[in-house]
Coordinates of N, CA and C in Angstrom, one line a residue:
X235 N 14.5 1.2 -35.1 CA 15.0 0.5 -33.6 C 15.0 -1.1 -33.2
X236 N 16.0 -1.0 -33.4 CA 16.5 -2.6 -33.2 C 16.3 -3.2 -32.0
X237 N 15.9 -4.6 -32.5 CA 15.5 -5.7 -30.6 C 16.8 -5.3 -29.7
X238 N 15.7 -4.8 -28.6 CA 16.7 -4.3 -27.3 C 17.0 -3.2 -26.9
X239 N 17.1 -2.2 -28.2 CA 17.9 -0.8 -28.8 C 16.2 0.2 -27.5
X240 N 16.9 0.9 -26.4 CA 16.0 1.6 -25.7 C 15.3 2.9 -26.7
X241 N 14.3 3.3 -26.2 CA 14.0 4.6 -27.1 C 14.6 5.7 -26.6
X242 N 14.7 6.7 -27.4 CA 15.7 7.8 -26.6 C 15.5 8.5 -25.7
X243 N 14.2 8.9 -25.4 CA 14.0 9.2 -24.0 C 14.0 8.5 -22.9
X244 N 14.2 7.0 -23.0 CA 14.7 6.1 -21.7 C 15.9 6.1 -21.4
X245 N 16.9 6.3 -22.7 CA 18.3 5.8 -22.6 C 18.6 7.8 -21.5
X246 N 17.9 9.1 -22.1 CA 18.0 10.3 -21.1 C 17.5 9.8 -20.0
X247 N 16.4 9.1 -19.6 CA 16.4 9.0 -18.2 C 16.9 8.4 -17.6
X248 N 17.5 7.3 -18.2 CA 18.2 6.1 -17.6 C 19.5 7.2 -17.0
X249 N 20.0 8.0 -17.9 CA 21.5 8.4 -17.5 C 21.0 9.6 -16.3
X250 N 20.1 10.4 -16.3 CA 19.6 11.0 -15.3 C 19.4 10.7 -14.2
X251 N 18.6 9.0 -14.0 CA 18.5 8.7 -12.9 C 19.5 8.0 -12.2
X252 N 20.7 7.7 -12.8 CA 22.0 7.3 -12.2 C 22.6 8.5 -11.7
X253 N 22.9 9.1 -12.4 CA 23.2 10.7 -11.3 C 22.0 10.9 -10.5
X254 N 20.9 10.6 -10.3 CA 20.2 10.8 -8.6 C 20.5 9.8 -8.1
X255 N 20.8 8.6 -8.7 CA 21.1 7.8 -7.6 C 22.6 7.6 -7.2
X256 N 23.7 7.8 -7.6 CA 24.7 7.7 -7.3 C 25.2 9.3 -7.0
X257 N 24.1 10.1 -6.6 CA 24.8 11.7 -5.9 C 24.8 12.8 -6.8
X258 N 25.3 12.5 -8.1 CA 25.4 13.3 -8.6 C 24.5 14.5 -8.8
X259 N 23.6 14.2 -8.5 CA 22.5 15.1 -8.7 C 21.5 15.0 -7.2
X260 N 22.0 15.4 -6.3 CA 21.7 15.0 -4.7 C 20.2 15.7 -4.9
X261 N 19.7 15.6 -3.8 CA 18.5 15.9 -3.5 C 18.2 17.3 -3.1
X262 N 17.0 18.1 -3.6 CA 17.0 19.5 -3.7 C 17.5 20.3 -4.4
X263 N 18.2 19.4 -5.9 CA 18.9 20.0 -6.9 C 18.3 20.1 -7.9
X264 N 18.3 21.1 -8.6 CA 17.4 21.3 -9.8 C 17.7 20.4 -10.8
X265 N 17.0 19.6 -11.4 CA 16.8 19.2 -12.6 C 17.2 19.8 -13.8
X266 N 18.3 19.3 -14.6 CA 18.6 20.1 -15.9 C 17.3 20.4 -16.5
X267 N 17.0 21.8 -17.0 CA 16.1 22.7 -18.1 C 15.9 21.3 -19.3
X268 N 14.8 21.6 -19.6 CA 14.5 21.1 -21.1 C 15.4 21.3 -22.2
X269 N 15.5 22.4 -21.9 CA 16.9 23.0 -23.4 C 18.3 22.6 -22.6
X270 N 18.3 22.8 -21.9 CA 19.9 21.6 -21.2 C 19.8 20.0 -21.6
X271 N 19.0 19.7 -21.6 CA 19.1 18.2 -21.7 C 19.1 18.1 -23.2
X272 N 17.8 18.8 -24.0 CA 18.3 19.0 -25.2 C 19.5 19.1 -25.7
X273 N 20.3 20.3 -25.4 CA 22.0 20.4 -26.1 C 22.6 19.0 -25.5
X274 N 22.5 19.0 -24.0 CA 23.5 17.8 -23.7 C 23.5 16.3 -24.2
X275 N 22.3 15.9 -24.7 CA 22.4 14.6 -25.3 C 21.6 14.8 -26.7
X276 N 21.6 15.7 -27.3 CA 21.4 15.9 -28.7 C 20.5 15.5 -28.9
X277 N 19.1 15.7 -28.2 CA 17.8 15.1 -28.5 C 16.9 16.3 -28.7
X278 N 15.5 15.8 -29.2 CA 14.3 16.7 -29.7 C 13.6 17.1 -28.3
X279 N 13.4 18.5 -28.4 CA 11.8 18.9 -27.4 C 11.2 17.7 -26.5
X280 N 10.4 17.1 -27.5 CA 9.9 15.9 -27.2 C 10.4 15.1 -26.2
X281 N 11.6 14.7 -26.6 CA 12.2 13.7 -25.9 C 12.7 14.0 -24.9
X282 N 13.0 15.5 -24.4 CA 13.7 16.1 -23.2 C 12.6 15.7 -22.0
X283 N 11.4 16.4 -22.7 CA 10.2 16.4 -22.0 C 9.4 14.8 -21.4
X284 N 10.0 14.0 -22.6 CA 9.5 12.8 -21.8 C 10.2 12.1 -21.0
X285 N 11.8 12.3 -21.1 CA 12.4 11.7 -20.1 C 12.0 12.6 -18.6
X286 N 11.8 13.9 -18.4 CA 11.6 14.2 -17.4 C 10.4 13.4 -17.0
X287 N 9.3 13.3 -17.9 CA 8.2 12.7 -17.4 C 8.2 11.6 -17.0
X288 N 9.6 10.3 -17.3 CA 9.7 9.6 -16.8 C 10.0 9.6 -15.3
X289 N 11.0 10.4 -15.4 CA 11.5 10.9 -13.7 C 10.3 10.9 -12.9
X290 N 9.4 11.7 -13.5 CA 8.8 12.3 -12.5 C 7.6 11.0 -12.0
X291 N 7.4 10.2 -12.6 CA 6.5 9.0 -12.6 C 6.7 8.5 -11.6
X292 N 8.3 8.2 -11.8 CA 9.0 7.3 -11.1 C 9.6 7.9 -9.4
X293 N 8.9 9.0 -9.0 CA 9.0 10.0 -8.2 C 10.5 10.3 -7.5
X294 N 11.4 10.2 -8.6 CA 12.4 10.8 -8.4 C 12.9 12.2 -8.2
X295 N 11.8 13.0 -9.0 CA 12.2 14.3 -9.1 C 10.3 14.9 -9.0
X296 N 10.5 16.0 -8.4 CA 9.0 16.7 -8.8 C 8.8 17.9 -8.7
X297 N 7.4 18.9 -9.4 CA 7.9 20.2 -9.8 C 7.4 21.0 -8.9
X298 N 8.0 21.8 -8.9 CA 8.1 23.3 -8.0 C 7.3 24.2 -8.7
X299 N 6.2 24.6 -8.7 CA 5.6 25.7 -9.2 C 6.1 27.1 -9.7
X300 N 6.3 27.3 -10.6 CA 7.5 28.6 -10.8 C 8.8 28.4 -10.4
X301 N 9.3 27.3 -10.5 CA 10.7 27.3 -10.0 C 11.6 26.5 -10.8
X302 N 10.7 25.3 -11.3 CA 11.1 24.2 -11.8 C 10.8 22.8 -11.6
X303 N 11.8 22.0 -11.7 CA 11.8 20.8 -10.9 C 13.0 20.1 -10.4
X304 N 12.7 19.4 -9.2 CA 13.9 19.2 -8.2 C 13.8 17.6 -8.2
X305 N 15.0 17.4 -7.6 CA 15.4 16.0 -7.0 C 14.7 15.8 -5.7
X306 N 14.0 14.8 -5.4 CA 13.1 14.9 -4.6 C 14.0 13.9 -3.2
X307 N 13.9 14.4 -1.9 CA 14.6 13.2 -1.1 C 14.1 12.2 -1.1
X308 N 14.9 11.2 -1.1 CA 14.9 9.5 -0.9 C 14.7 8.9 0.2
X309 N 13.3 8.4 0.9 CA 13.4 7.8 2.2 C 14.0 6.8 1.8
X310 N 14.4 6.3 3.5 CA 15.2 4.7 3.4 C 13.9 4.3 4.0
X311 N 13.6 3.0 3.0 CA 12.4 2.1 3.3 C 12.3 1.5 4.5
X312 N 11.4 1.5 5.5 CA 11.2 0.8 6.5 C 10.1 -0.5 6.3
X313 N 10.5 -1.4 6.9 CA 10.2 -3.0 7.0 C 8.7 -2.7 7.6
X314 N 7.3 -3.4 7.0 CA 6.2 -3.8 7.5 C 6.4 -5.2 7.1
X315 N 6.2 -5.7 8.5 CA 6.2 -7.0 9.0 C 5.0 -8.0 9.0
X316 N 5.0 -9.1 8.2 CA 4.1 -9.7 7.8 C 4.2 -11.6 8.6
X317 N 2.9 -11.8 9.6 CA 3.5 -13.1 10.1 C 2.0 -14.0 9.9
X318 N 1.4 -13.4 9.1 CA 0.1 -14.2 8.9 C -0.8 -14.5 10.3
X319 N -1.4 -15.2 10.2 CA -2.6 -14.9 11.7 C -2.2 -15.4 13.0
X320 N -2.5 -15.1 13.7 CA -1.9 -15.4 15.2 C -3.0 -16.5 16.1
X321 N -2.6 -17.6 16.0 CA -3.9 -18.4 16.4 C -3.9 -18.7 18.4
X322 N -2.8 -18.1 18.7 CA -2.2 -17.7 20.1 C -2.4 -16.3 20.5
X323 N -3.3 -16.1 21.6 CA -3.3 -14.7 22.2 C -4.0 -13.7 21.4
X324 N -4.6 -12.3 22.1 CA -5.2 -11.1 21.4 C -4.3 -10.7 20.9
X325 N -4.5 -9.5 19.6 CA -3.8 -8.8 18.9 C -4.3 -7.6 18.3
X326 N -4.2 -6.4 18.2 CA -4.9 -5.5 17.7 C -4.6 -5.5 16.1
X327 N -5.4 -5.2 15.4 CA -5.3 -5.2 13.9 C -4.0 -4.4 13.7
X328 N -3.3 -3.4 14.4 CA -2.3 -2.8 14.0 C -1.1 -3.7 14.4
X329 N -1.3 -4.5 15.1 CA 0.0 -5.2 15.8 C -0.2 -6.5 14.6
X330 N -1.0 -7.2 14.2 CA -1.2 -8.5 13.6 C -0.6 -7.9 12.1
X331 N -0.9 -6.6 11.8 CA 0.2 -5.8 10.4 C 1.1 -6.0 10.8
X332 N 1.7 -5.3 11.7 CA 3.1 -5.0 11.8 C 4.1 -6.3 12.4
X333 N 3.2 -6.7 13.2 CA 3.6 -7.7 14.2 C 5.1 -7.6 14.4
X334 N 5.2 -6.3 15.2 CA 6.3 -6.0 15.7 C 6.4 -5.7 17.2
X335 N 6.9 -5.5 18.2 CA 6.4 -5.5 19.3 C 7.1 -3.7 19.8
X336 N 7.7 -3.2 19.1 CA 8.5 -2.1 18.9 C 7.6 -0.8 18.1
X337 N 6.5 -1.4 17.5 CA 5.7 -0.3 16.5 C 5.4 1.0 17.3
X338 N 4.9 1.8 16.9 CA 4.8 3.0 17.5 C 3.1 3.6 16.9
X339 N 2.5 2.6 16.7 CA 1.4 2.6 15.6 C 0.1 3.4 16.6
X340 N -0.4 4.0 15.5 CA -2.0 4.3 16.0 C -2.5 3.9 14.9
X341 N -3.9 4.2 15.1 CA -5.0 4.1 13.7 C -6.0 4.9 13.9
X342 N -7.0 5.2 12.9 CA -7.9 5.4 13.1 C -8.6 4.5 12.3
X343 N -10.4 4.7 12.6 CA -11.3 3.4 11.8 C -12.6 3.6 11.9
X344 N -13.2 3.2 10.7 CA -14.6 3.5 10.6 C -15.5 2.4 10.0
X345 N -16.3 2.2 10.1 CA -17.4 0.9 10.2 C -18.8 1.3 9.6
X346 N -19.0 0.6 8.5 CA -20.1 0.9 7.9 C -21.1 -0.2 7.3
X347 N -22.3 -0.8 7.5 CA -23.0 -1.5 6.7 C -22.5 -1.3 5.3
X348 N -22.5 -2.3 4.1 CA -22.8 -2.1 2.9 C -22.6 -3.3 2.0
X349 N -23.2 -3.5 0.3 CA -23.0 -4.3 -0.3 C -22.2 -4.4 -0.7
X350 N -21.8 -5.8 -0.8 CA -20.8 -6.3 -1.5 C -20.7 -6.4 -3.1
X351 N -19.3 -5.6 -3.4 CA -19.3 -5.8 -4.7 C -18.8 -7.0 -5.6
X352 N -19.0 -7.1 -6.9 CA -18.8 -8.1 -7.5 C -16.9 -8.9 -7.0
X353 N -16.6 -8.1 -7.1 CA -14.9 -8.8 -6.4 C -15.0 -9.1 -5.0
X354 N -15.5 -8.5 -4.2 CA -15.6 -8.6 -2.5 C -16.4 -9.7 -2.4
X355 N -17.6 -9.9 -3.3 CA -18.3 -11.1 -3.1 C -17.9 -12.4 -3.9
X356 N -16.7 -12.4 -5.0 CA -16.0 -13.6 -5.4 C -14.9 -13.7 -4.0
X357 N -14.3 -13.0 -3.5 CA -13.4 -13.5 -2.5 C -14.2 -13.5 -0.7
X358 N -15.3 -13.5 -0.9 CA -15.9 -14.2 0.2 C -16.7 -15.4 0.0
X359 N -16.9 -15.4 -1.2 CA -18.2 -16.5 -1.8 C -19.0 -16.3 -1.4
X360 N -19.8 -15.0 -1.6 CA -21.1 -15.0 -1.5 C -21.7 -14.4 -2.7
X361 N -22.5 -13.9 -3.0 CA -23.2 -13.3 -4.0 C -23.4 -11.7 -3.9
X362 N -22.8 -11.4 -5.2 CA -22.8 -9.7 -5.1 C -24.6 -9.3 -4.4
X363 N -24.2 -8.4 -3.8 CA -25.2 -7.6 -3.0 C -25.5 -7.9 -1.6
X364 N -24.9 -8.8 -1.5 CA -25.2 -9.3 0.0 C -24.3 -8.5 1.2
X365 N -25.0 -8.2 2.1 CA -24.9 -7.3 2.7 C -23.3 -7.3 3.8
X366 N -22.0 -6.7 3.5 CA -21.1 -7.1 4.3 C -21.1 -5.6 5.7
X367 N -20.0 -6.2 6.7 CA -19.5 -4.9 7.6 C -18.3 -4.3 7.2
X368 N -18.4 -3.3 6.4 CA -16.6 -2.8 5.8 C -16.1 -1.5 6.8
X369 N -15.0 -1.9 7.1 CA -14.4 -1.2 7.8 C -12.7 -0.7 7.0
X370 N -13.0 0.9 7.3 CA -12.0 1.3 6.9 C -10.7 1.9 7.5
X371 N -9.3 1.7 7.4 CA -8.5 2.1 8.6 C -7.3 2.8 7.6
X372 N -7.0 4.0 8.6 CA -5.4 4.5 8.4 C -4.6 4.2 9.8
X373 N -3.6 4.1 9.3 CA -2.5 3.1 10.2 C -1.3 4.5 10.4
X374 N -0.7 4.6 11.3 CA 0.5 5.6 11.6 C 1.3 5.0 12.4
X375 N 2.2 5.5 11.8 CA 3.8 5.3 12.4 C 4.6 6.7 13.1
X376 N 4.6 6.6 14.2 CA 4.8 7.7 14.6 C 4.5 9.0 14.4
X377 N 3.2 9.1 14.0 CA 2.3 10.1 13.4 C 2.1 10.4 11.9
X378 N 3.0 9.6 11.4 CA 3.1 9.7 9.8 C 2.3 8.5 9.0
X379 N 1.4 8.7 8.2 CA 0.7 8.1 7.3 C 1.5 6.7 6.9
X380 N 1.0 5.5 6.9 CA 2.1 4.8 6.7 C 1.0 3.4 5.9
X381 N -0.1 3.3 5.7 CA -0.8 1.9 5.9 C -2.0 2.3 5.6
X382 N -3.0 2.2 4.7 CA -4.4 1.5 4.3 C -4.8 0.6 4.8
X383 N -6.1 0.4 5.0 CA -6.8 -1.1 5.0 C -7.7 -0.9 4.8
X384 N -8.9 -1.4 4.2 CA -10.4 -1.9 4.2 C -10.6 -3.2 4.2
X385 N -11.4 -3.7 4.9 CA -12.0 -5.1 5.4 C -13.4 -5.2 4.9
X386 N -13.5 -6.6 4.9 CA -15.1 -6.6 4.7 C -15.6 -7.7 5.1
X387 N -16.2 -8.2 5.9 CA -17.0 -9.5 6.5 C -18.1 -9.5 6.3
X388 N -18.7 -11.0 6.1 CA -19.9 -11.2 5.4 C -21.1 -10.9 6.8
X389 N -22.0 -10.3 6.7 CA -22.3 -10.2 8.1 C -24.0 -11.5 8.1
X390 N -23.5 -12.5 7.3 CA -24.1 -13.4 7.3 C -23.5 -14.3 8.6
X391 N -22.0 -13.9 8.6 CA -21.4 -14.4 9.9 C -21.5 -14.0 10.8
X392 N -21.3 -12.8 11.1 CA -21.0 -11.6 12.3 C -21.7 -10.7 12.7
X393 N -23.2 -11.0 12.1 CA -24.5 -10.0 12.1 C -24.9 -10.3 13.4
X394 N -25.3 -9.6 14.3 CA -26.1 -9.7 15.2 C -25.4 -10.6 16.3
X395 N -23.9 -10.3 16.1 CA -23.3 -10.9 17.3 C -22.5 -9.7 17.9
X396 N -21.6 -10.1 19.1 CA -20.8 -9.0 20.0 C -19.9 -8.4 19.1
X397 N -19.6 -9.1 17.9 CA -18.0 -8.8 17.1 C -18.6 -8.1 15.7
X398 N -20.0 -7.9 15.4 CA -20.1 -7.5 14.3 C -19.0 -6.1 13.8
X399 N -18.8 -5.6 15.2 CA -18.3 -4.2 14.4 C -16.5 -4.0 15.1
X400 N -15.8 -4.5 14.1 CA -14.5 -4.5 14.5 C -13.8 -3.9 15.4
X401 N -14.2 -2.6 15.5 CA -13.4 -1.6 17.0 C -14.0 -1.5 17.6
X402 N -15.2 -2.0 17.8 CA -16.6 -1.7 19.4 C -16.9 -3.0 20.0
X403 N -17.5 -3.1 21.4 CA -17.4 -4.2 21.7 C -16.8 -4.7 22.4
X404 N -17.2 -5.8 23.5 CA -16.4 -6.5 24.5 C -14.8 -7.1 23.7
X405 N -15.0 -7.3 22.3 CA -13.4 -7.6 21.5 C -12.9 -6.6 20.7
X406 N -13.4 -5.3 20.7 CA -13.2 -4.2 19.8 C -11.6 -4.0 20.1
X407 N -11.2 -4.0 18.8 CA -9.9 -4.0 18.7 C -9.0 -5.3 18.3
X408 N -9.5 -6.2 18.8 CA -8.7 -7.1 18.7 C -8.7 -7.7 17.2
X409 N -7.9 -8.9 16.6 CA -7.3 -9.4 15.3 C -8.8 -10.0 15.2
X410 N -8.9 -10.7 13.8 CA -10.1 -11.5 13.3 C -9.7 -12.8 13.8
X411 N -8.9 -13.0 13.8 CA -8.7 -14.8 14.3 C -9.9 -14.9 16.1
X412 N -9.1 -13.9 17.0 CA -9.6 -14.0 18.5 C -11.2 -13.5 18.2
X413 N -11.5 -12.8 17.8 CA -13.2 -12.2 17.4 C -13.8 -13.3 17.0
X414 N -13.3 -13.8 15.8 CA -14.1 -15.0 15.1 C -14.5 -16.2 16.3
X415 N -13.2 -16.5 16.6 CA -13.3 -17.7 18.2 C -14.3 -17.1 18.9
X416 N -14.6 -15.8 19.5 CA -15.6 -16.0 20.6 C -17.1 -16.0 20.1
X417 N -17.1 -16.3 18.3 CA -18.5 -16.2 18.0 C -18.4 -18.0 17.6
X418 N -17.6 -18.9 17.8 CA -17.3 -20.3 17.6 C -17.2 -20.5 16.1
X419 N -16.1 -19.9 15.5 CA -15.5 -19.6 14.3 C -14.4 -19.6 14.4
X420 N -13.8 -20.6 14.0 CA -12.4 -21.1 14.2 C -11.4 -20.8 12.7
X421 N -10.4 -19.6 12.7 CA -10.0 -19.4 11.5 C -8.8 -20.5 11.5
X422 N -8.3 -21.0 10.2 CA -7.1 -22.3 10.4 C -6.9 -21.5 8.8
X423 N -7.1 -20.7 8.3 CA -5.8 -20.6 7.3 C -6.1 -18.9 6.7
X424 N -5.3 -18.2 6.4 CA -5.0 -17.2 5.7 C -4.0 -17.1 4.4
X425 N -4.8 -16.2 3.4 CA -4.0 -16.1 2.1 C -3.4 -14.3 2.0
X426 N -2.6 -14.7 1.6 CA -2.0 -13.0 0.8 C -1.5 -12.8 -0.3
X427 N -2.1 -12.0 -1.3 CA -1.6 -12.0 -2.5 C -1.3 -10.7 -2.7
X428 N 0.2 -10.4 -2.7 CA 1.1 -9.2 -2.7 C 0.9 -8.7 -4.1
X429 N 0.7 -7.2 -4.6 CA 1.1 -6.8 -6.3 C 1.0 -5.3 -5.9
X430 N 1.4 -4.3 -6.9 CA 1.6 -3.2 -7.3 C 1.2 -2.6 -8.2
X431 N 0.8 -1.2 -8.1 CA 0.2 -0.6 -9.1 C 0.0 0.8 -8.7
X432 N -0.1 1.7 -10.1 CA 0.1 3.1 -9.0 C -1.1 3.8 -8.1
X433 N -0.5 4.7 -7.3 CA -2.2 4.9 -6.3 C -2.9 5.6 -6.9
X434 N -4.3 5.3 -6.2 CA -4.9 6.2 -7.0 C -4.9 7.5 -5.9
X435 N -5.9 8.4 -6.7 CA -5.6 9.8 -5.7 C -6.4 9.9 -4.5
X436 N -7.1 9.0 -4.3 CA -7.5 9.4 -2.9 C -6.6 8.8 -2.1
X437 N -5.8 7.2 -2.0 CA -4.9 7.0 -1.3 C -3.5 7.6 -1.1
X438 N -3.4 8.1 -2.3 CA -1.8 9.0 -2.1 C -2.8 10.6 -1.0
X439 N -3.5 10.6 -1.2 CA -3.6 12.0 -0.7 C -3.6 11.6 1.1
X440 N -4.1 10.3 1.1 CA -4.1 10.3 2.7 C -3.1 9.6 3.3
X441 N -1.6 9.2 2.1 CA -0.6 8.7 2.8 C 0.3 9.7 2.4
X442 N 0.3 10.7 1.7 CA 1.0 11.5 1.3 C 1.9 11.7 0.4
X443 N 1.2 10.8 -0.9 CA 2.2 10.5 -1.9 C 1.9 11.4 -3.0
X444 N 2.6 11.4 -4.0 CA 2.5 12.6 -5.2 C 1.9 11.5 -6.4
X445 N 1.1 12.0 -7.4 CA 0.8 11.5 -8.7 C 1.6 10.7 -9.2
X446 N 1.0 9.4 -9.3 CA 2.7 8.3 -10.1 C 2.9 7.7 -9.2
X447 N 3.2 8.0 -7.9 CA 3.5 7.0 -6.9 C 3.3 5.1 -6.8
X448 N 4.2 4.3 -6.7 CA 3.4 3.4 -7.0 C 3.1 2.8 -5.1
X449 N 2.1 1.9 -5.4 CA 1.9 1.8 -3.8 C 2.1 0.2 -3.9
X450 N 2.2 -1.0 -2.9 CA 1.8 -2.2 -2.8 C 0.3 -2.6 -2.1
X451 N 0.0 -3.2 -3.0 CA -1.5 -3.8 -2.5 C -1.5 -5.3 -2.0
X452 N -2.1 -5.5 -0.5 CA -2.2 -7.0 0.0 C -3.4 -7.1 0.1
X453 N -4.1 -8.0 -0.7 CA -5.1 -8.9 -0.5 C -5.1 -9.9 0.3
X454 N -6.0 -9.6 1.6 CA -5.5 -11.0 2.3 C -6.7 -11.3 2.8
X455 N -7.2 -12.7 2.8 CA -8.2 -13.2 3.2 C -8.0 -14.4 4.2
X456 N -8.8 -14.7 5.6 CA -9.1 -15.7 6.4 C -10.1 -16.5 6.2
X457 N -10.1 -17.7 6.4 CA -10.8 -18.9 6.2 C -11.2 -19.7 7.4
X458 N -12.1 -19.9 7.6 CA -12.6 -21.3 8.6 C -12.9 -22.0 7.7
X459 N -12.4 -23.6 8.0 CA -12.7 -24.4 7.1 C -13.5 -24.2 5.8
X460 N -12.4 -23.9 5.4 CA -12.3 -23.5 3.8 C -14.0 -22.2 3.7
X461 N -14.1 -21.5 4.0 CA -15.4 -20.4 4.2 C -14.3 -19.1 4.1
X462 N -14.7 -18.4 3.9 CA -13.9 -17.0 3.8 C -14.9 -16.1 5.1
X463 N -14.2 -15.7 5.7 CA -15.0 -14.7 6.9 C -14.3 -13.6 6.9
X464 N -13.8 -13.6 6.1 CA -13.1 -11.8 6.6 C -12.0 -11.8 4.7
X465 N -11.7 -10.6 4.5 CA -11.2 -10.3 3.5 C -10.8 -8.8 3.1
X466 N -9.7 -8.2 3.3 CA -9.2 -6.6 3.0 C -7.9 -6.6 2.0
X467 N -8.1 -5.1 1.9 CA -7.0 -4.4 1.0 C -5.9 -3.9 2.1
X468 N -4.8 -4.2 1.5 CA -4.0 -3.4 2.5 C -3.1 -2.6 1.5
X469 N -2.9 -1.1 1.5 CA -2.0 -0.2 0.6 C -1.2 0.3 1.6
X470 N 0.2 -0.2 0.8 CA 1.4 0.7 1.1 C 2.3 1.4 0.7
X471 N 2.4 2.4 0.4 CA 3.4 3.4 0.0 C 4.9 2.7 -0.4
X472 N 5.2 2.2 -1.7 CA 6.1 1.2 -1.7 C 7.5 2.1 -2.0
X473 N 7.4 3.6 -1.9 CA 8.7 4.3 -1.8 C 9.0 4.3 -0.2
X474 N 8.2 4.1 0.9 CA 8.8 4.7 1.9 C 8.6 3.0 2.9
X475 N 8.1 2.1 2.2 CA 8.0 0.6 2.9 C 8.2 -0.6 2.3
X476 N 8.5 -1.7 3.1 CA 9.0 -2.8 2.4 C 8.3 -3.7 2.8
X477 N 7.7 -4.8 2.5 CA 6.6 -5.7 3.2 C 8.1 -6.9 3.1
X478 N 7.9 -7.6 4.5 CA 8.7 -8.5 5.0 C 8.0 -9.4 5.9
X479 N 8.0 -10.8 5.3 CA 7.6 -12.0 5.9 C 8.0 -12.8 6.9
X480 N 7.5 -13.1 7.7 CA 7.9 -13.6 8.8 C 7.1 -15.2 8.8
X481 N 7.5 -16.3 8.6 CA 6.6 -17.8 8.6 C 7.7 -18.8 9.3
X482 N 6.3 -19.4 9.7 CA 7.2 -20.3 10.8 C 6.8 -21.7 10.1
X483 N 7.7 -22.5 10.5 CA 7.9 -23.9 9.5 C 7.2 -24.8 10.8
X484 N 6.2 -25.9 10.4 CA 5.5 -26.4 11.1 C 5.6 -27.9 11.1

């Protein structure tokens, strides 16, 4: 194979992908069988099988037990707006994540004390094993699961204070900035790092995805005078949502 030449299975997958994109193979249409692909493209069974695997991993097709492989309905991506922290006025965590006054969001959450693993400890600037409050969220838009979030706050900062539990107490449901301000911790910076990876099985189970689907992962950390006071992983299904940033110029 010369430089720049694609393997046969990728060429076959690319042609079938184009047919799906341009509507030649519309949603709910059965994908050509392995034998049909072999004959039409003049390739081996192995190549035909690998091409089908590529399309399945990309989420373009899905297998139906006892029936075959079909083109999936392609959702129109919706935006999840990001606007950083909000120094003025209270906002629920979901409002902070969506930053959209028309949001129809609800969420479920649970908090528990935990020990910081190595990765979380590094992000929070603490030692592995130190105690943190871990809160897990499942966000819904009009009833549809659309985002997961797991946050960690050092109990050295929030322990034995009225804001120790993010969703309970007098400031329960408020954003990190407002809660921290209530205990005289002034958040003055936030960072977000965006990446993508295949979704974990437990994530896709909650978000309604299928194995192989890609998710966007936002690692967010709030700082007060250089000290990390909260960090979180936000997980969003990439086939249904896109992340839009709204940044102000000061």
